[in-house]
mmCIF file of C-alpha atoms and ligand atoms in Angstrom:
data_model
loop_
_atom_site.group_PDB
_atom_site.id
_atom_site.type_symbol
_atom_site.label_atom_id
_atom_site.label_comp_id
_atom_site.label_asym_id
_atom_site.label_seq_id
_atom_site.Cartn_x
_atom_site.Cartn_y
_atom_site.Cartn_z
ATOM 1 C CA MET A 1 0.000 0.000 0.000
ATOM 2 C CA PRO A 2 1.608 3.280 -1.056
ATOM 3 C CA HIS A 3 1.940 5.807 1.756
ATOM 4 C CA VAL A 4 3.216 9.324 1.036
ATOM 5 C CA LEU A 5 5.557 9.945 3.960
ATOM 6 C CA THR A 6 8.818 11.470 2.743
ATOM 7 C CA ALA A 7 10.026 13.299 -0.343
ATOM 8 C CA ALA A 8 12.735 10.702 -0.990
ATOM 9 C CA GLU A 9 10.191 7.913 -1.447
ATOM 10 C CA LEU A 10 7.988 9.735 -3.941
ATOM 11 C CA PRO A 11 7.700 8.432 -7.508
ATOM 12 C CA VAL A 12 8.461 11.948 -8.706
ATOM 13 C CA GLU A 13 8.176 11.497 -12.475
ATOM 14 C CA ASP A 14 4.872 9.708 -12.171
ATOM 15 C CA LEU A 15 3.484 12.353 -9.827
ATOM 16 C CA LEU A 16 4.632 15.291 -11.981
ATOM 17 C CA ARG A 17 2.834 13.748 -14.951
ATOM 18 C CA ARG A 18 -0.293 13.015 -12.962
ATOM 19 C CA ALA A 19 -0.314 16.570 -11.570
ATOM 20 C CA ASP A 20 0.043 17.924 -15.071
ATOM 21 C CA SER A 21 -2.836 15.843 -16.300
ATOM 22 C CA TRP A 22 -4.975 17.295 -13.450
ATOM 23 C CA ARG A 23 -3.884 20.790 -14.411
ATOM 24 C CA GLN A 24 -4.892 20.223 -18.023
ATOM 25 C CA ARG A 25 -8.238 18.697 -17.099
ATOM 26 C CA LEU A 26 -9.085 21.462 -14.645
ATOM 27 C CA THR A 27 -7.920 24.191 -17.000
ATOM 28 C CA GLU A 28 -10.355 22.862 -19.609
ATOM 29 C CA ASN A 29 -13.122 22.527 -17.053
ATOM 30 C CA PRO A 30 -12.540 24.075 -13.608
ATOM 31 C CA THR A 31 -15.729 22.578 -12.151
ATOM 32 C CA PRO A 32 -15.999 19.049 -13.548
ATOM 33 C CA SER A 33 -18.942 16.898 -12.578
ATOM 34 C CA VAL A 34 -17.669 13.967 -10.599
ATOM 35 C CA GLN A 35 -19.458 10.759 -9.726
ATOM 36 C CA PRO A 36 -19.456 10.820 -5.905
ATOM 37 C CA ARG A 37 -18.485 7.644 -4.073
ATOM 38 C CA ALA A 38 -19.887 6.631 -0.717
ATOM 39 C CA ALA A 39 -16.347 6.823 0.630
ATOM 40 C CA ILE A 40 -14.395 9.060 2.938
ATOM 41 C CA VAL A 41 -10.838 10.395 3.106
ATOM 42 C CA ALA A 42 -9.955 11.730 6.563
ATOM 43 C CA LEU A 43 -7.913 14.907 6.953
ATOM 44 C CA LEU A 44 -6.453 14.711 10.427
ATOM 45 C CA PHE A 45 -4.968 18.084 11.307
ATOM 46 C CA TYR A 46 -3.186 18.506 14.632
ATOM 47 C CA GLU A 47 -1.765 21.856 13.481
ATOM 48 C CA PRO A 48 -3.279 24.824 11.636
ATOM 49 C CA SER A 49 -3.344 24.826 7.857
ATOM 50 C CA THR A 50 -5.015 26.794 5.070
ATOM 51 C CA ARG A 51 -3.457 25.938 1.712
ATOM 52 C CA THR A 52 -2.590 22.305 2.328
ATOM 53 C CA ARG A 53 -5.924 21.419 3.858
ATOM 54 C CA ALA A 54 -7.988 23.249 1.244
ATOM 55 C CA ALA A 55 -5.976 21.604 -1.540
ATOM 56 C CA PHE A 56 -6.415 18.121 -0.065
ATOM 57 C CA GLU A 57 -10.139 18.786 0.408
ATOM 58 C CA GLN A 58 -10.413 19.782 -3.211
ATOM 59 C CA ALA A 59 -8.395 16.738 -4.244
ATOM 60 C CA CYS A 60 -10.861 14.502 -2.388
ATOM 61 C CA VAL A 61 -13.819 16.120 -4.138
ATOM 62 C CA LEU A 62 -12.151 15.782 -7.545
ATOM 63 C CA LEU A 63 -11.645 12.075 -6.956
ATOM 64 C CA GLY A 64 -15.235 11.608 -5.780
ATOM 65 C CA TYR A 65 -14.389 11.113 -2.089
ATOM 66 C CA HIS A 66 -15.945 12.960 0.801
ATOM 67 C CA PRO A 67 -13.271 14.858 2.791
ATOM 68 C CA LEU A 68 -13.764 14.446 6.519
ATOM 69 C CA SER A 69 -11.775 17.174 8.251
ATOM 70 C CA ILE A 70 -10.851 16.411 11.845
ATOM 71 C CA THR A 71 -9.003 18.959 13.933
ATOM 72 C CA ALA A 72 -7.315 18.209 17.238
ATOM 73 C CA GLU A 73 -9.433 20.652 19.233
ATOM 74 C CA ALA A 74 -12.771 19.328 17.996
ATOM 75 C CA SER A 75 -12.212 15.569 18.317
ATOM 76 C CA SER A 76 -11.334 12.827 20.779
ATOM 77 C CA ILE A 77 -7.695 13.856 20.370
ATOM 78 C CA ALA A 78 -8.577 16.647 22.834
ATOM 79 C CA LYS A 79 -9.769 13.904 25.213
ATOM 80 C CA GLY A 80 -6.360 12.233 25.178
ATOM 81 C CA GLU A 81 -6.816 9.614 22.453
ATOM 82 C CA SER A 82 -3.498 8.448 21.009
ATOM 83 C CA LEU A 83 -2.676 8.940 17.334
ATOM 84 C CA GLN A 84 -2.662 5.157 16.842
ATOM 85 C CA ASP A 85 -6.126 4.796 18.360
ATOM 86 C CA THR A 86 -7.478 7.648 16.250
ATOM 87 C CA VAL A 87 -6.092 5.938 13.142
ATOM 88 C CA ARG A 88 -7.543 2.539 14.186
ATOM 89 C CA THR A 89 -10.905 4.238 14.771
ATOM 90 C CA LEU A 90 -10.884 5.782 11.297
ATOM 91 C CA ASN A 91 -9.839 2.428 9.791
ATOM 92 C CA ALA A 92 -12.770 0.753 11.555
ATOM 93 C CA GLN A 93 -15.027 3.262 9.834
ATOM 94 C CA ASP A 94 -13.503 2.310 6.480
ATOM 95 C CA VAL A 95 -11.872 5.611 5.576
ATOM 96 C CA GLN A 96 -9.969 5.074 2.325
ATOM 97 C CA ALA A 97 -6.963 7.272 3.137
ATOM 98 C CA ILE A 98 -5.765 9.493 5.984
ATOM 99 C CA VAL A 99 -3.964 12.803 5.456
ATOM 100 C CA ILE A 100 -2.057 13.815 8.601
ATOM 101 C CA ARG A 101 -0.490 17.067 9.739
ATOM 102 C CA HIS A 102 1.201 16.785 13.102
ATOM 103 C CA PRO A 103 3.598 18.913 15.198
ATOM 104 C CA GLN A 104 5.773 15.876 15.955
ATOM 105 C CA ALA A 105 8.349 14.633 13.467
ATOM 106 C CA GLY A 106 7.624 11.018 12.551
ATOM 107 C CA ALA A 107 3.928 11.019 13.514
ATOM 108 C CA PRO A 108 2.726 9.970 10.022
ATOM 109 C CA HIS A 109 5.223 7.070 10.094
ATOM 110 C CA ILE A 110 3.754 5.904 13.403
ATOM 111 C CA ALA A 111 0.273 6.171 11.893
ATOM 112 C CA ALA A 112 1.387 4.170 8.838
ATOM 113 C CA GLN A 113 2.527 1.318 11.088
ATOM 114 C CA VAL A 114 -1.004 0.725 12.356
ATOM 115 C CA SER A 115 -3.134 1.894 9.425
ATOM 116 C CA ASP A 116 -4.998 -0.280 6.932
ATOM 117 C CA ALA A 117 -5.430 2.761 4.702
ATOM 118 C CA PRO A 118 -2.706 4.824 3.014
ATOM 119 C CA ILE A 119 -1.280 7.702 5.058
ATOM 120 C CA LEU A 120 -0.289 10.983 3.412
ATOM 121 C CA ASN A 121 2.060 13.266 5.312
ATOM 122 C CA ALA A 122 0.786 16.861 5.189
ATOM 123 C CA GLY A 123 3.692 18.135 7.310
ATOM 124 C CA ASP A 124 5.253 16.613 10.440
ATOM 125 C CA GLY A 125 7.051 18.979 12.779
ATOM 126 C CA ALA A 126 10.297 20.273 11.317
ATOM 127 C CA HIS A 127 10.774 16.988 9.464
ATOM 128 C CA GLU A 128 9.048 16.676 6.068
ATOM 129 C CA HIS A 129 6.350 18.179 3.901
ATOM 130 C CA PRO A 130 6.574 15.988 0.808
ATOM 131 C CA THR A 131 3.572 17.320 -1.121
ATOM 132 C CA GLN A 132 4.766 20.914 -0.634
ATOM 133 C CA ALA A 133 8.154 19.993 -2.093
ATOM 134 C CA LEU A 134 6.423 18.215 -4.943
ATOM 135 C CA LEU A 135 4.249 21.225 -5.728
ATOM 136 C CA ASP A 136 7.314 23.473 -5.621
ATOM 137 C CA LEU A 137 9.095 21.105 -7.992
ATOM 138 C CA TYR A 138 6.032 20.933 -10.231
ATOM 139 C CA THR A 139 5.852 24.748 -10.300
ATOM 140 C CA LEU A 140 9.477 24.953 -11.460
ATOM 141 C CA TRP A 141 9.028 22.098 -13.916
ATOM 142 C CA LEU A 142 6.157 23.970 -15.575
ATOM 143 C CA HIS A 143 8.054 27.257 -15.391
ATOM 144 C CA TYR A 144 11.020 25.736 -17.222
ATOM 145 C CA GLY A 145 8.822 24.236 -19.939
ATOM 146 C CA LYS A 146 8.386 20.651 -18.713
ATOM 147 C CA PRO A 147 11.878 19.212 -19.332
ATOM 148 C CA ASP A 148 12.371 15.438 -19.199
ATOM 149 C CA PRO A 149 11.552 14.762 -15.531
ATOM 150 C CA ALA A 150 13.896 11.772 -15.477
ATOM 151 C CA SER A 151 16.858 13.994 -16.370
ATOM 152 C CA ARG A 152 18.772 16.328 -14.049
ATOM 153 C CA TRP A 153 16.668 19.147 -15.448
ATOM 154 C CA LEU A 154 17.626 21.661 -12.733
ATOM 155 C CA SER A 155 21.350 21.269 -13.259
ATOM 156 C CA GLY A 156 23.065 24.645 -13.662
ATOM 157 C CA ARG A 157 20.291 26.309 -11.629
ATOM 158 C CA LYS A 158 21.076 27.968 -8.315
ATOM 159 C CA ILE A 159 18.236 27.883 -5.798
ATOM 160 C CA ALA A 160 18.524 29.965 -2.621
ATOM 161 C CA ILE A 161 16.269 29.029 0.299
ATOM 162 C CA VAL A 162 16.338 31.914 2.761
ATOM 163 C CA GLY A 163 14.692 31.975 6.178
ATOM 164 C CA ASP A 164 14.085 29.732 9.153
ATOM 165 C CA ILE A 165 15.786 26.610 7.816
ATOM 166 C CA ARG A 166 16.148 25.067 11.266
ATOM 167 C CA HIS A 167 12.419 24.598 11.803
ATOM 168 C CA SER A 168 11.412 24.146 8.180
ATOM 169 C CA ARG A 169 10.025 20.846 6.931
ATOM 170 C CA VAL A 170 9.598 22.580 3.567
ATOM 171 C CA ALA A 171 13.349 23.223 3.297
ATOM 172 C CA ARG A 172 14.167 19.595 4.123
ATOM 173 C CA SER A 173 11.743 18.044 1.639
ATOM 174 C CA ASN A 174 12.650 20.573 -1.032
ATOM 175 C CA LEU A 175 16.342 19.916 -0.610
ATOM 176 C CA THR A 176 15.748 16.247 -1.430
ATOM 177 C CA LEU A 177 13.757 16.859 -4.596
ATOM 178 C CA LEU A 178 15.648 19.893 -5.898
ATOM 179 C CA THR A 179 19.093 18.339 -5.563
ATOM 180 C CA ARG A 180 17.858 15.101 -7.098
ATOM 181 C CA ALA A 181 16.820 17.139 -10.154
ATOM 182 C CA GLY A 182 20.358 18.575 -10.253
ATOM 183 C CA ALA A 183 19.908 22.001 -8.631
ATOM 184 C CA GLU A 184 22.626 23.710 -6.619
ATOM 185 C CA VAL A 185 20.820 24.536 -3.382
ATOM 186 C CA TRP A 186 21.912 27.244 -0.957
ATOM 187 C CA LEU A 187 20.430 27.396 2.527
ATOM 188 C CA CYS A 188 20.641 30.772 4.204
ATOM 189 C CA ALA A 189 19.708 31.809 7.741
ATOM 190 C CA PRO A 190 21.211 33.454 10.806
ATOM 191 C CA PRO A 191 23.293 30.922 12.801
ATOM 192 C CA ALA A 192 20.482 30.300 15.311
ATOM 193 C CA LEU A 193 18.084 29.358 12.518
ATOM 194 C CA LEU A 194 20.284 26.788 10.819
ATOM 195 C CA PRO A 195 20.150 23.119 11.900
ATOM 196 C CA ASP A 196 22.787 21.910 14.381
ATOM 197 C CA ALA A 197 24.159 19.450 11.826
ATOM 198 C CA PRO A 198 24.529 20.717 8.256
ATOM 199 C CA LEU A 199 21.953 19.303 5.830
ATOM 200 C CA PRO A 200 23.492 17.108 3.121
ATOM 201 C CA ASN A 201 24.129 18.242 -0.459
ATOM 202 C CA ALA A 202 23.549 21.929 0.254
ATOM 203 C CA HIS A 203 25.701 25.022 0.528
ATOM 204 C CA THR A 204 25.091 26.891 3.740
ATOM 205 C CA THR A 205 25.612 30.572 4.445
ATOM 206 C CA HIS A 206 24.629 33.275 6.927
ATOM 207 C CA ASN A 207 24.951 35.884 4.231
ATOM 208 C CA ALA A 208 21.789 36.542 2.203
ATOM 209 C CA GLU A 209 23.705 38.388 -0.492
ATOM 210 C CA GLU A 210 25.939 35.369 -1.057
ATOM 211 C CA ALA A 211 22.871 33.114 -1.195
ATOM 212 C CA VAL A 212 20.880 35.119 -3.710
ATOM 213 C CA ARG A 213 23.763 36.281 -5.920
ATOM 214 C CA ASN A 214 23.162 34.772 -9.392
ATOM 215 C CA ALA A 215 20.250 32.712 -8.145
ATOM 216 C CA ASP A 216 17.663 31.427 -10.589
ATOM 217 C CA VAL A 217 15.146 30.840 -7.827
ATOM 218 C CA VAL A 218 14.819 32.463 -4.405
ATOM 219 C CA MET A 219 12.546 30.717 -1.934
ATOM 220 C CA ALA A 220 11.670 32.695 1.204
ATOM 221 C CA LEU A 221 10.559 30.898 4.362
ATOM 222 C CA ARG A 222 8.448 32.053 7.282
ATOM 223 C CA LEU A 223 9.866 32.317 10.808
ATOM 224 C CA GLN A 224 8.298 29.267 12.478
ATOM 225 C CA THR A 225 7.718 30.982 15.813
ATOM 226 C CA GLU A 226 5.483 28.103 16.953
ATOM 227 C CA ARG A 227 8.553 25.820 16.914
ATOM 228 C CA MET A 228 11.072 28.349 18.207
ATOM 229 C CA ALA A 229 12.576 28.357 21.672
ATOM 230 C CA GLN A 230 12.147 31.742 23.330
ATOM 231 C CA GLY A 231 14.919 34.215 22.640
ATOM 232 C CA LEU A 232 16.266 32.301 19.632
ATOM 233 C CA LEU A 233 15.822 35.348 17.447
ATOM 234 C CA PRO A 234 16.722 38.374 19.555
ATOM 235 C CA SER A 235 15.859 41.106 17.021
ATOM 236 C CA LEU A 236 13.185 40.993 14.361
ATOM 237 C CA ASN A 237 14.477 44.243 12.914
ATOM 238 C CA ALA A 238 17.951 42.805 12.459
ATOM 239 C CA TYR A 239 16.391 39.756 10.814
ATOM 240 C CA ARG A 240 14.451 41.970 8.373
ATOM 241 C CA ARG A 241 17.564 43.976 7.612
ATOM 242 C CA ASP A 242 19.783 40.972 6.983
ATOM 243 C CA TYR A 243 17.423 38.363 5.475
ATOM 244 C CA GLN A 244 14.241 39.901 4.085
ATOM 245 C CA ILE A 245 13.744 39.232 0.385
ATOM 246 C CA HIS A 246 13.140 42.690 -1.010
ATOM 247 C CA ALA A 247 13.709 44.463 -4.318
ATOM 248 C CA GLU A 248 17.128 45.812 -3.381
ATOM 249 C CA ARG A 249 18.437 42.369 -2.484
ATOM 250 C CA LEU A 250 16.972 40.912 -5.677
ATOM 251 C CA ARG A 251 19.245 43.151 -7.756
ATOM 252 C CA LEU A 252 21.869 40.444 -7.246
ATOM 253 C CA VAL A 253 19.922 37.570 -8.790
ATOM 254 C CA LYS A 254 20.068 36.308 -12.375
ATOM 255 C CA PRO A 255 17.735 37.882 -14.921
ATOM 256 C CA HIS A 256 14.449 35.907 -15.004
ATOM 257 C CA CYS A 257 14.903 34.776 -11.433
ATOM 258 C CA VAL A 258 11.619 33.732 -9.797
ATOM 259 C CA VAL A 259 10.564 34.069 -6.168
ATOM 260 C CA MET A 260 8.713 31.361 -4.266
ATOM 261 C CA HIS A 261 7.243 30.978 -0.799
ATOM 262 C CA PRO A 262 5.277 28.035 0.617
ATOM 263 C CA GLY A 263 2.982 30.363 2.581
ATOM 264 C CA PRO A 264 1.677 31.629 4.825
ATOM 265 C CA ILE A 265 3.673 34.772 4.072
ATOM 266 C CA GLN A 266 4.451 37.323 6.719
ATOM 267 C CA ARG A 267 4.567 40.484 4.687
ATOM 268 C CA GLY A 268 7.295 42.850 5.759
ATOM 269 C CA VAL A 269 9.175 40.140 7.680
ATOM 270 C CA GLU A 270 10.748 37.508 5.409
ATOM 271 C CA ILE A 271 9.445 39.086 2.187
ATOM 272 C CA SER A 272 8.459 42.616 1.157
ATOM 273 C CA ASP A 273 5.013 43.398 -0.269
ATOM 274 C CA GLU A 274 6.604 44.554 -3.461
ATOM 275 C CA VAL A 275 8.337 41.218 -4.049
ATOM 276 C CA ALA A 276 5.454 39.047 -2.839
ATOM 277 C CA ASP A 277 3.103 40.759 -5.302
ATOM 278 C CA GLY A 278 5.693 41.426 -8.021
ATOM 279 C CA ALA A 279 6.094 39.991 -11.491
ATOM 280 C CA GLN A 280 8.773 37.523 -10.348
ATOM 281 C CA SER A 281 6.537 35.994 -7.709
ATOM 282 C CA LEU A 282 5.211 32.464 -8.260
ATOM 283 C CA ILE A 283 3.498 32.360 -4.866
ATOM 284 C CA LEU A 284 -0.093 32.095 -6.072
ATOM 285 C CA THR A 285 0.919 29.738 -8.860
ATOM 286 C CA GLN A 286 2.335 27.477 -6.147
ATOM 287 C CA VAL A 287 -0.985 27.624 -4.324
ATOM 288 C CA ARG A 288 -2.905 26.699 -7.473
ATOM 289 C CA ASN A 289 -0.477 23.918 -8.348
ATOM 290 C CA GLY A 290 -0.962 22.590 -4.827
ATOM 291 C CA VAL A 291 -4.417 21.394 -5.846
ATOM 292 C CA TYR A 292 -3.122 19.449 -8.875
ATOM 293 C CA VAL A 293 -0.295 17.936 -6.877
ATOM 294 C CA ARG A 294 -2.542 16.857 -3.974
ATOM 295 C CA ALA A 295 -4.997 15.321 -6.474
ATOM 296 C CA ALA A 296 -2.048 13.457 -8.008
ATOM 297 C CA ALA A 297 -0.700 12.298 -4.633
ATOM 298 C CA LEU A 298 -4.100 11.158 -3.397
ATOM 299 C CA GLU A 299 -4.834 9.366 -6.653
ATOM 300 C CA TYR A 300 -1.479 7.596 -6.422
ATOM 301 C CA ALA A 301 -2.054 6.606 -2.796
ATOM 302 C CA LEU A 302 -5.595 5.377 -3.452
ATOM 303 C CA TYR A 303 -5.027 3.538 -6.719
ATOM 304 C CA GLU A 304 -1.278 3.207 -7.373
ATOM 305 C CA SER A 305 -2.126 3.015 -11.057
ATOM 306 C CA GLU A 306 -1.988 5.087 -14.220
ATOM 307 C CA PRO A 307 -3.829 8.439 -14.200
ATOM 308 C CA SER A 308 -7.560 7.835 -14.688
HETATM 309 N N1 LIG B 426 2.892 25.926 5.159
HETATM 310 C C1 LIG B 426 4.238 25.451 5.342
HETATM 311 C C2 LIG B 426 4.264 24.344 6.374
HETATM 312 O O1 LIG B 426 3.228 23.885 6.820
HETATM 313 C C3 LIG B 426 5.212 26.533 5.653
HETATM 314 C C4 LIG B 426 4.921 27.357 6.905
HETATM 315 O O2 LIG B 426 4.046 27.015 7.691
HETATM 316 O O3 LIG B 426 5.637 28.340 7.069
HETATM 317 O O4 LIG B 426 5.339 23.905 6.730
#
């Protein structure tokens, strides 16, 4: 049974093609009529989410499944039920797949050990966010004209990921997929916001100018204050000054450089308004592509077959 737990395990070529077929279908007809099934996919969210949850809900609807959204506060989780027991309960009610977002790294793996239905990781702590990385990759793949996905199609491209790398599951999952496609990835943050051990296959710097100089892609990341120990970042103003992605800093990038952000954006902190809303920004394209990619990932997990 195919779970979607980490970026490294994803059948990337297959999923890029499936996502693209969803994009084409939905571009032709944004509101297709779908034969509904008497079947449920559970969305088990132990942490807040807007984009990921809405995209998975839409993916369920597109595939004819009813999305059952369960949040920690409004379920037996608040009464002390363990993750395993929640998963067993949903299995006993025949849910066909379970999408999990959890503050603890590894929670979806624990769920997968007891689940009869496929588990899709929608973000676990600072560990992984595989469908976000896939939608970022898909966004670049489209942007660069759909090169052969089996090739190292990002080779020669410099990608700077700037922000709170230490707490970012997006950075970790992206690093896996971007370097596998051949990109040169730079991770940039103040010392306190880099991981204790350097992440493999990446250049690391504290200097935002060095990171973005000649970059083809700049990806800004939010400060994950919900995961931060108090006092880790002593001055927000110094952070803005040294790391914000703004127009002045983008003078150093390559022509045609694009700017990405997984959202939610904190305007005026890690990214300026001007850049977030500017012509180089792919932020809303990422959001849109998130629907196609979640439909592709759910379809793969439910059927493990060719696109329908
Ligand atoms: N939405 C992304 C995540 O869930 C990034 C963020 O929250 O800053 O990891």
